[in-house]
Amino acid sequence: MKIEEKIKLIMNLLDSIEYGFKDENGENIINANPEKWDNEFSKFYYLQNPDELLKSKCGVCWDQVELERKLFQDNNIKFKTYFIYIVNNDILPSHTFLTYENNNKHYWFEHSWGAYKGVHEYESELELLLDVKKIFMNEHSYVSENYFLYIYEYQKPKKHINCDEFYEYIETQKLIKINKPLYFYHLVNKDADMNKGIISLQYMYDHKMYDLFDKNALKYKERILNDWNIEKYKGKSNLTREEYIDALNIFRGKYGTNYIYFFRYPPYKKLGNKINEIAKYKDIYRININDEEVQKSITDIFYGYDMSNSNNKLLNKKYYENISKKEYFSKYDDNIKMNFSKLNHISISFKDGYCLKEFLEKVNWSEN
């Protein structure tokens, strides 16, 4: 039997399965109790094995892919199974799907996602995954624009695991990297200890690295006292360590002192004499914030206000994706004391209070 005929038979068998999950009375909860479905899914759900699904005739994509896994194995068709999900605060929408290869073409086999039910052909696996990603993003446009999206290739999970256990299992599987790189840059003293990577002010304070804290906090003094419109610090001339932490958290939010700052483009020597001097004692490192492994270590990204003034426009990721290097540096002023203050930048909070060295790549200073 040809593979196309086998695929058709598999799809026909799956057509006997409806989307949802049955309760103890044999009713599909998605129809019988929509409120329970929306609010308590993680409490009642468990992963059905293929025999249980064929008996209940009702399952979500997680269940249906396990039946697909068995049917493809029984028909000796090579395949892969994927889990795609979005992380956006407490929202974790997900989907599982199966792919296979035939005659140098790649196919997305879809049954449970009704709007896309069928077999979709692609020239490559990358093209397939990018298309599923695009569709998934469009279907979940209600989430904020600062979400992270991940795709994992995963093997057969244990039966009867619950919702939380399923997500925990996925975290142990193969993370697929398909994002287009988006680089940001940070200046680091040439003599800095980079064993851990780049550490945050909060990490310095928590680990009693007070000399380092005092040195790094000083650059925020003028902005706290004059630029950020924090009423309680107007008129002050000095700030304690605790006040630096308080002010940064007021202006940046709960991750304020955990933030590490990155420029969209690397400064270059022709910007002015100050940059030339800085280049003598600073190195440039870059990070790809679209790298999925990097994103797993991030708790928050703040894209900043234009020119670091809270009265100005709130920026977003698209601003940095679209701005050219020439436009980005157009407001740079080498003649002011805070010569970097007019360069818009992002602030990243990492889970352990520092950016791992393995996420950073040293780059050379350029003339222009």
Short mmCIF file of N, CA and C in Angstrom, two decimals, residues 193-341:
data_model
loop_
_atom_site.label_atom_id
_atom_site.label_comp_id
_atom_site.label_asym_id
_atom_site.label_seq_id
_atom_site.Cartn_x
_atom_site.Cartn_y
_atom_site.Cartn_z
N ASP A 193 35.37 40.63 35.66
CA ASP A 193 35.29 39.19 35.86
C ASP A 193 34.07 38.67 35.11
N MET A 194 34.31 37.92 34.04
CA MET A 194 33.21 37.44 33.20
C MET A 194 32.92 35.96 33.42
N ASN A 195 33.36 35.42 34.55
CA ASN A 195 33.12 34.01 34.80
C ASN A 195 31.64 33.66 34.79
N LYS A 196 30.83 34.53 35.39
CA LYS A 196 29.40 34.30 35.39
C LYS A 196 28.74 34.91 34.16
N GLY A 197 29.34 35.94 33.60
CA GLY A 197 28.73 36.69 32.53
C GLY A 197 28.56 38.13 32.98
N ILE A 198 27.43 38.74 32.64
CA ILE A 198 27.14 40.11 33.06
C ILE A 198 26.15 40.05 34.21
N ILE A 199 26.52 40.63 35.34
CA ILE A 199 25.67 40.54 36.53
C ILE A 199 24.90 41.84 36.75
N SER A 200 23.74 41.71 37.37
CA SER A 200 22.86 42.86 37.59
C SER A 200 23.20 43.57 38.90
N LEU A 201 22.68 44.79 39.05
CA LEU A 201 22.85 45.52 40.31
C LEU A 201 22.28 44.74 41.49
N GLN A 202 21.13 44.12 41.28
CA GLN A 202 20.51 43.36 42.36
C GLN A 202 21.40 42.20 42.80
N TYR A 203 22.02 41.55 41.84
CA TYR A 203 22.93 40.45 42.16
C TYR A 203 24.12 40.98 42.96
N MET A 204 24.66 42.12 42.54
CA MET A 204 25.77 42.73 43.28
C MET A 204 25.36 43.05 44.71
N TYR A 205 24.19 43.62 44.87
CA TYR A 205 23.71 44.00 46.21
C TYR A 205 23.46 42.76 47.07
N ASP A 206 22.78 41.78 46.51
CA ASP A 206 22.44 40.56 47.26
C ASP A 206 23.68 39.79 47.69
N HIS A 207 24.74 39.88 46.90
CA HIS A 207 25.96 39.13 47.20
C HIS A 207 27.04 40.03 47.82
N LYS A 208 26.58 41.20 48.33
CA LYS A 208 27.44 42.12 49.07
C LYS A 208 28.68 42.55 48.27
N MET A 209 28.50 42.71 46.97
CA MET A 209 29.58 43.21 46.12
C MET A 209 29.45 44.73 46.05
N TYR A 210 29.62 45.37 47.20
CA TYR A 210 29.24 46.78 47.34
C TYR A 210 30.12 47.73 46.53
N ASP A 211 31.41 47.45 46.43
CA ASP A 211 32.28 48.32 45.63
C ASP A 211 31.82 48.33 44.17
N LEU A 212 31.50 47.16 43.67
CA LEU A 212 31.03 47.05 42.30
C LEU A 212 29.65 47.69 42.13
N PHE A 213 28.81 47.49 43.14
CA PHE A 213 27.47 48.10 43.11
C PHE A 213 27.57 49.62 43.05
N ASP A 214 28.38 50.19 43.94
CA ASP A 214 28.51 51.65 44.00
C ASP A 214 29.02 52.22 42.68
N LYS A 215 29.95 51.53 42.08
CA LYS A 215 30.53 52.00 40.82
C LYS A 215 29.49 51.96 39.70
N ASN A 216 28.69 50.91 39.65
CA ASN A 216 27.73 50.75 38.56
C ASN A 216 26.44 51.53 38.78
N ALA A 217 26.10 51.76 40.04
CA ALA A 217 24.86 52.50 40.33
C ALA A 217 25.01 53.99 40.05
N LEU A 218 26.22 54.50 40.13
CA LEU A 218 26.46 55.94 40.00
C LEU A 218 25.95 56.51 38.68
N LYS A 219 25.99 55.71 37.62
CA LYS A 219 25.58 56.21 36.31
C LYS A 219 24.09 56.53 36.25
N TYR A 220 23.30 56.04 37.24
CA TYR A 220 21.86 56.32 37.24
C TYR A 220 21.50 57.54 38.08
N LYS A 221 22.48 58.10 38.78
CA LYS A 221 22.19 59.16 39.74
C LYS A 221 21.49 60.35 39.08
N GLU A 222 22.07 60.88 38.00
CA GLU A 222 21.49 62.05 37.35
C GLU A 222 20.08 61.76 36.83
N ARG A 223 19.88 60.57 36.30
CA ARG A 223 18.56 60.24 35.76
C ARG A 223 17.53 60.10 36.88
N ILE A 224 17.94 59.52 37.99
CA ILE A 224 17.01 59.37 39.12
C ILE A 224 16.64 60.74 39.69
N LEU A 225 17.62 61.60 39.83
CA LEU A 225 17.38 62.90 40.47
C LEU A 225 16.71 63.90 39.54
N ASN A 226 16.97 63.79 38.24
CA ASN A 226 16.52 64.86 37.33
C ASN A 226 15.65 64.43 36.16
N ASP A 227 15.82 63.20 35.68
CA ASP A 227 15.17 62.84 34.41
C ASP A 227 13.94 61.95 34.56
N TRP A 228 13.84 61.19 35.61
CA TRP A 228 12.81 60.17 35.69
C TRP A 228 11.54 60.61 36.42
N ASN A 229 11.50 61.86 36.83
CA ASN A 229 10.29 62.42 37.47
C ASN A 229 9.82 61.60 38.67
N ILE A 230 10.76 61.17 39.49
CA ILE A 230 10.41 60.46 40.73
C ILE A 230 10.35 61.49 41.85
N GLU A 231 9.17 61.83 42.27
CA GLU A 231 8.93 62.95 43.17
C GLU A 231 9.74 62.86 44.46
N LYS A 232 9.81 61.68 45.05
CA LYS A 232 10.46 61.54 46.36
C LYS A 232 11.96 61.78 46.32
N TYR A 233 12.55 61.76 45.10
CA TYR A 233 14.00 61.96 45.00
C TYR A 233 14.38 63.31 44.40
N LYS A 234 13.40 64.14 44.11
CA LYS A 234 13.70 65.48 43.61
C LYS A 234 14.31 66.32 44.73
N GLY A 235 15.38 67.01 44.40
CA GLY A 235 16.03 67.87 45.38
C GLY A 235 17.09 67.19 46.21
N LYS A 236 17.21 65.86 46.12
CA LYS A 236 18.25 65.15 46.87
C LYS A 236 19.59 65.31 46.15
N SER A 237 20.65 65.20 46.91
CA SER A 237 21.98 65.32 46.31
C SER A 237 22.74 63.99 46.31
N ASN A 238 22.36 63.09 47.22
CA ASN A 238 23.02 61.79 47.30
C ASN A 238 21.98 60.70 47.50
N LEU A 239 22.35 59.50 47.13
CA LEU A 239 21.44 58.36 47.25
C LEU A 239 22.15 57.20 47.95
N THR A 240 21.44 56.55 48.85
CA THR A 240 21.97 55.33 49.46
C THR A 240 21.80 54.17 48.48
N ARG A 241 22.44 53.06 48.77
CA ARG A 241 22.27 51.89 47.91
C ARG A 241 20.81 51.47 47.86
N GLU A 242 20.16 51.50 49.01
CA GLU A 242 18.75 51.11 49.07
C GLU A 242 17.87 52.07 48.26
N GLU A 243 18.26 53.34 48.21
CA GLU A 243 17.48 54.32 47.44
C GLU A 243 17.69 54.12 45.93
N TYR A 244 18.89 53.75 45.54
CA TYR A 244 19.11 53.40 44.13
C TYR A 244 18.19 52.24 43.73
N ILE A 245 18.15 51.23 44.58
CA ILE A 245 17.29 50.07 44.29
C ILE A 245 15.83 50.48 44.24
N ASP A 246 15.41 51.27 45.19
CA ASP A 246 14.02 51.74 45.23
C ASP A 246 13.67 52.54 43.99
N ALA A 247 14.54 53.46 43.61
CA ALA A 247 14.27 54.32 42.46
C ALA A 247 14.19 53.53 41.16
N LEU A 248 15.11 52.60 40.98
CA LEU A 248 15.09 51.78 39.77
C LEU A 248 13.84 50.93 39.69
N ASN A 249 13.40 50.43 40.84
CA ASN A 249 12.19 49.61 40.86
C ASN A 249 10.94 50.46 40.64
N ILE A 250 10.96 51.70 41.09
CA ILE A 250 9.84 52.61 40.83
C ILE A 250 9.74 52.89 39.34
N PHE A 251 10.86 53.19 38.72
CA PHE A 251 10.85 53.59 37.31
C PHE A 251 10.68 52.40 36.38
N ARG A 252 11.36 51.28 36.70
CA ARG A 252 11.36 50.13 35.80
C ARG A 252 10.36 49.04 36.18
N GLY A 253 9.78 49.14 37.39
CA GLY A 253 8.89 48.07 37.81
C GLY A 253 9.62 47.05 38.67
N LYS A 254 8.96 45.93 38.92
CA LYS A 254 9.46 44.97 39.91
C LYS A 254 10.80 44.35 39.54
N TYR A 255 11.20 44.42 38.27
CA TYR A 255 12.48 43.84 37.86
C TYR A 255 13.58 44.88 37.77
N GLY A 256 13.29 46.11 38.22
CA GLY A 256 14.18 47.24 38.00
C GLY A 256 15.64 47.00 38.23
N THR A 257 16.01 46.51 39.41
CA THR A 257 17.43 46.33 39.72
C THR A 257 18.00 45.02 39.19
N ASN A 258 17.14 44.17 38.64
CA ASN A 258 17.63 42.96 37.98
C ASN A 258 17.95 43.20 36.51
N TYR A 259 17.51 44.35 36.00
CA TYR A 259 17.71 44.62 34.58
C TYR A 259 19.18 44.85 34.23
N ILE A 260 19.55 44.31 33.07
CA ILE A 260 20.85 44.58 32.46
C ILE A 260 20.55 45.24 31.12
N TYR A 261 21.29 46.28 30.77
CA TYR A 261 20.93 47.15 29.65
C TYR A 261 21.74 46.83 28.40
N PHE A 262 21.06 46.88 27.27
CA PHE A 262 21.69 46.54 26.00
C PHE A 262 21.29 47.55 24.93
N PHE A 263 22.29 47.99 24.11
CA PHE A 263 22.05 48.86 22.97
C PHE A 263 21.62 48.01 21.77
N ARG A 264 20.86 48.63 20.87
CA ARG A 264 20.44 47.89 19.67
C ARG A 264 21.62 47.67 18.72
N TYR A 265 22.50 48.64 18.62
CA TYR A 265 23.68 48.52 17.76
C TYR A 265 24.93 48.83 18.57
N PRO A 266 26.07 48.29 18.19
CA PRO A 266 27.30 48.56 18.94
C PRO A 266 27.82 49.96 18.65
N PRO A 267 28.20 50.72 19.68
CA PRO A 267 28.82 52.03 19.44
C PRO A 267 30.09 51.85 18.60
N TYR A 268 30.45 52.87 17.84
CA TYR A 268 31.64 52.79 16.99
C TYR A 268 32.48 54.05 17.16
N LYS A 269 33.74 53.96 16.82
CA LYS A 269 34.73 54.97 17.19
C LYS A 269 34.47 56.34 16.57
N LYS A 270 33.94 56.40 15.38
CA LYS A 270 33.73 57.68 14.72
C LYS A 270 32.60 58.50 15.34
N LEU A 271 31.91 57.94 16.32
CA LEU A 271 30.87 58.71 17.00
C LEU A 271 31.46 59.90 17.75
N GLY A 272 32.72 59.79 18.18
CA GLY A 272 33.32 60.92 18.88
C GLY A 272 34.49 60.53 19.76
N ASN A 273 35.10 61.53 20.37
CA ASN A 273 36.28 61.30 21.21
C ASN A 273 35.99 60.45 22.43
N LYS A 274 34.81 60.65 23.03
CA LYS A 274 34.48 59.85 24.22
C LYS A 274 34.41 58.37 23.89
N ILE A 275 33.84 58.05 22.73
CA ILE A 275 33.76 56.65 22.32
C ILE A 275 35.16 56.08 22.11
N ASN A 276 36.04 56.88 21.51
CA ASN A 276 37.42 56.43 21.31
C ASN A 276 38.10 56.12 22.63
N GLU A 277 37.85 56.94 23.63
CA GLU A 277 38.42 56.70 24.96
C GLU A 277 37.81 55.45 25.60
N ILE A 278 36.49 55.34 25.48
CA ILE A 278 35.79 54.17 26.04
C ILE A 278 36.31 52.88 25.43
N ALA A 279 36.61 52.91 24.14
CA ALA A 279 37.07 51.71 23.44
C ALA A 279 38.40 51.19 23.99
N LYS A 280 39.14 52.05 24.68
CA LYS A 280 40.43 51.65 25.24
C LYS A 280 40.27 50.75 26.47
N TYR A 281 39.13 50.90 27.18
CA TYR A 281 38.98 50.11 28.40
C TYR A 281 37.68 49.30 28.46
N LYS A 282 36.91 49.32 27.37
CA LYS A 282 35.67 48.54 27.33
C LYS A 282 35.69 47.56 26.16
N ASP A 283 35.09 46.41 26.38
CA ASP A 283 34.85 45.44 25.32
C ASP A 283 33.36 45.46 24.98
N ILE A 284 33.04 45.01 23.77
CA ILE A 284 31.65 44.92 23.35
C ILE A 284 31.24 43.45 23.26
N TYR A 285 30.09 43.14 23.90
CA TYR A 285 29.51 41.81 23.81
C TYR A 285 28.10 41.92 23.24
N ARG A 286 27.71 40.92 22.50
CA ARG A 286 26.35 40.93 21.97
C ARG A 286 25.58 39.69 22.41
N ILE A 287 24.26 39.85 22.41
CA ILE A 287 23.36 38.76 22.77
C ILE A 287 22.24 38.71 21.74
N ASN A 288 21.83 37.52 21.40
CA ASN A 288 20.71 37.33 20.47
C ASN A 288 19.45 37.07 21.29
N ILE A 289 18.59 38.08 21.40
CA ILE A 289 17.41 37.93 22.25
C ILE A 289 16.34 37.05 21.60
N ASN A 290 16.54 36.68 20.34
CA ASN A 290 15.60 35.77 19.69
C ASN A 290 16.04 34.32 19.79
N ASP A 291 17.20 34.09 20.38
CA ASP A 291 17.65 32.72 20.59
C ASP A 291 16.76 32.07 21.65
N GLU A 292 16.18 30.93 21.32
CA GLU A 292 15.22 30.31 22.22
C GLU A 292 15.82 29.91 23.56
N GLU A 293 17.09 29.48 23.57
CA GLU A 293 17.73 29.13 24.84
C GLU A 293 17.91 30.38 25.71
N VAL A 294 18.27 31.48 25.09
CA VAL A 294 18.40 32.74 25.82
C VAL A 294 17.05 33.14 26.40
N GLN A 295 16.01 33.05 25.59
CA GLN A 295 14.68 33.43 26.05
C GLN A 295 14.21 32.61 27.25
N LYS A 296 14.64 31.36 27.32
CA LYS A 296 14.24 30.51 28.45
C LYS A 296 14.81 31.04 29.77
N SER A 297 15.88 31.83 29.69
CA SER A 297 16.52 32.33 30.91
C SER A 297 16.04 33.74 31.28
N ILE A 298 15.16 34.31 30.46
CA ILE A 298 14.70 35.69 30.66
C ILE A 298 13.38 35.72 31.41
N THR A 299 13.31 36.59 32.42
CA THR A 299 12.05 36.79 33.13
C THR A 299 11.27 37.97 32.59
N ASP A 300 11.98 38.95 32.01
CA ASP A 300 11.27 40.12 31.50
C ASP A 300 12.20 40.93 30.60
N ILE A 301 11.61 41.58 29.59
CA ILE A 301 12.30 42.57 28.78
C ILE A 301 11.49 43.86 28.79
N PHE A 302 12.16 44.95 29.15
CA PHE A 302 11.53 46.27 29.10
C PHE A 302 12.18 47.03 27.96
N TYR A 303 11.37 47.49 27.00
CA TYR A 303 11.92 48.10 25.80
C TYR A 303 12.14 49.60 25.94
N GLY A 304 11.79 50.16 27.08
CA GLY A 304 12.19 51.52 27.41
C GLY A 304 11.30 52.61 26.86
N TYR A 305 11.54 53.82 27.38
CA TYR A 305 10.91 55.03 26.86
C TYR A 305 11.91 55.73 25.94
N ASP A 306 11.42 56.43 24.96
CA ASP A 306 12.29 57.17 24.06
C ASP A 306 13.18 58.13 24.85
N MET A 307 14.48 57.97 24.64
CA MET A 307 15.49 58.79 25.33
C MET A 307 15.39 58.67 26.84
N SER A 308 14.94 57.52 27.33
CA SER A 308 14.90 57.20 28.77
C SER A 308 14.08 58.18 29.59
N ASN A 309 13.08 58.79 28.97
CA ASN A 309 12.23 59.74 29.68
C ASN A 309 10.81 59.21 29.70
N SER A 310 10.26 59.01 30.90
CA SER A 310 8.94 58.39 31.03
C SER A 310 7.82 59.25 30.47
N ASN A 311 8.11 60.51 30.16
CA ASN A 311 7.12 61.36 29.51
C ASN A 311 7.07 61.13 28.00
N ASN A 312 8.01 60.39 27.49
CA ASN A 312 8.11 60.15 26.05
C ASN A 312 7.44 58.83 25.66
N LYS A 313 7.50 58.53 24.39
CA LYS A 313 6.88 57.33 23.82
C LYS A 313 7.44 56.05 24.43
N LEU A 314 6.55 55.11 24.77
CA LEU A 314 6.97 53.79 25.24
C LEU A 314 7.32 52.95 24.02
N LEU A 315 8.52 52.41 23.99
CA LEU A 315 9.01 51.66 22.84
C LEU A 315 8.61 50.18 22.93
N ASN A 316 8.77 49.48 21.82
CA ASN A 316 8.48 48.05 21.80
C ASN A 316 9.50 47.33 20.92
N LYS A 317 9.36 46.04 20.82
CA LYS A 317 10.32 45.23 20.07
C LYS A 317 10.37 45.64 18.60
N LYS A 318 9.22 45.95 18.02
CA LYS A 318 9.17 46.31 16.61
C LYS A 318 10.00 47.55 16.32
N TYR A 319 10.03 48.48 17.28
CA TYR A 319 10.85 49.69 17.09
C TYR A 319 12.30 49.31 16.84
N TYR A 320 12.82 48.39 17.66
CA TYR A 320 14.22 48.00 17.54
C TYR A 320 14.46 47.12 16.32
N GLU A 321 13.47 46.34 15.92
CA GLU A 321 13.62 45.51 14.73
C GLU A 321 13.72 46.36 13.46
N ASN A 322 13.05 47.48 13.46
CA ASN A 322 12.93 48.27 12.23
C ASN A 322 13.90 49.45 12.12
N ILE A 323 14.45 49.90 13.24
CA ILE A 323 15.30 51.09 13.19
C ILE A 323 16.66 50.75 12.57
N SER A 324 17.15 51.64 11.73
CA SER A 324 18.46 51.45 11.10
C SER A 324 19.56 51.92 12.05
N LYS A 325 20.76 51.46 11.77
CA LYS A 325 21.91 51.89 12.57
C LYS A 325 22.09 53.40 12.50
N LYS A 326 21.94 53.97 11.30
CA LYS A 326 22.11 55.41 11.13
C LYS A 326 21.09 56.19 11.96
N GLU A 327 19.83 55.78 11.90
CA GLU A 327 18.79 56.47 12.67
C GLU A 327 19.00 56.27 14.16
N TYR A 328 19.42 55.07 14.55
CA TYR A 328 19.61 54.77 15.97
C TYR A 328 20.62 55.71 16.62
N PHE A 329 21.71 55.99 15.90
CA PHE A 329 22.76 56.84 16.46
C PHE A 329 22.58 58.32 16.11
N SER A 330 21.50 58.68 15.43
CA SER A 330 21.31 60.06 14.99
C SER A 330 21.20 61.05 16.15
N LYS A 331 20.73 60.59 17.31
CA LYS A 331 20.56 61.49 18.46
C LYS A 331 21.74 61.42 19.43
N TYR A 332 22.72 60.60 19.10
CA TYR A 332 23.88 60.49 19.99
C TYR A 332 24.60 61.84 20.09
N ASP A 333 24.99 62.21 21.32
CA ASP A 333 25.70 63.47 21.55
C ASP A 333 26.97 63.18 22.35
N ASP A 334 28.10 63.30 21.69
CA ASP A 334 29.38 63.00 22.33
C ASP A 334 29.81 64.10 23.29
N ASN A 335 29.13 65.23 23.26
CA ASN A 335 29.56 66.40 24.03
C ASN A 335 28.84 66.56 25.37
N ILE A 336 27.88 65.70 25.66
CA ILE A 336 27.19 65.80 26.95
C ILE A 336 27.78 64.80 27.92
N LYS A 337 27.56 65.07 29.20
CA LYS A 337 28.14 64.23 30.25
C LYS A 337 27.67 62.79 30.13
N MET A 338 26.34 62.60 30.04
CA MET A 338 25.78 61.26 29.87
C MET A 338 25.64 60.99 28.38
N ASN A 339 26.77 60.72 27.74
CA ASN A 339 26.77 60.65 26.28
C ASN A 339 25.93 59.52 25.71
N PHE A 340 25.61 58.51 26.51
CA PHE A 340 24.77 57.42 26.03
C PHE A 340 23.29 57.64 26.35
N SER A 341 22.96 58.71 27.04
CA SER A 341 21.60 58.89 27.54
C SER A 341 20.56 59.06 26.44
#
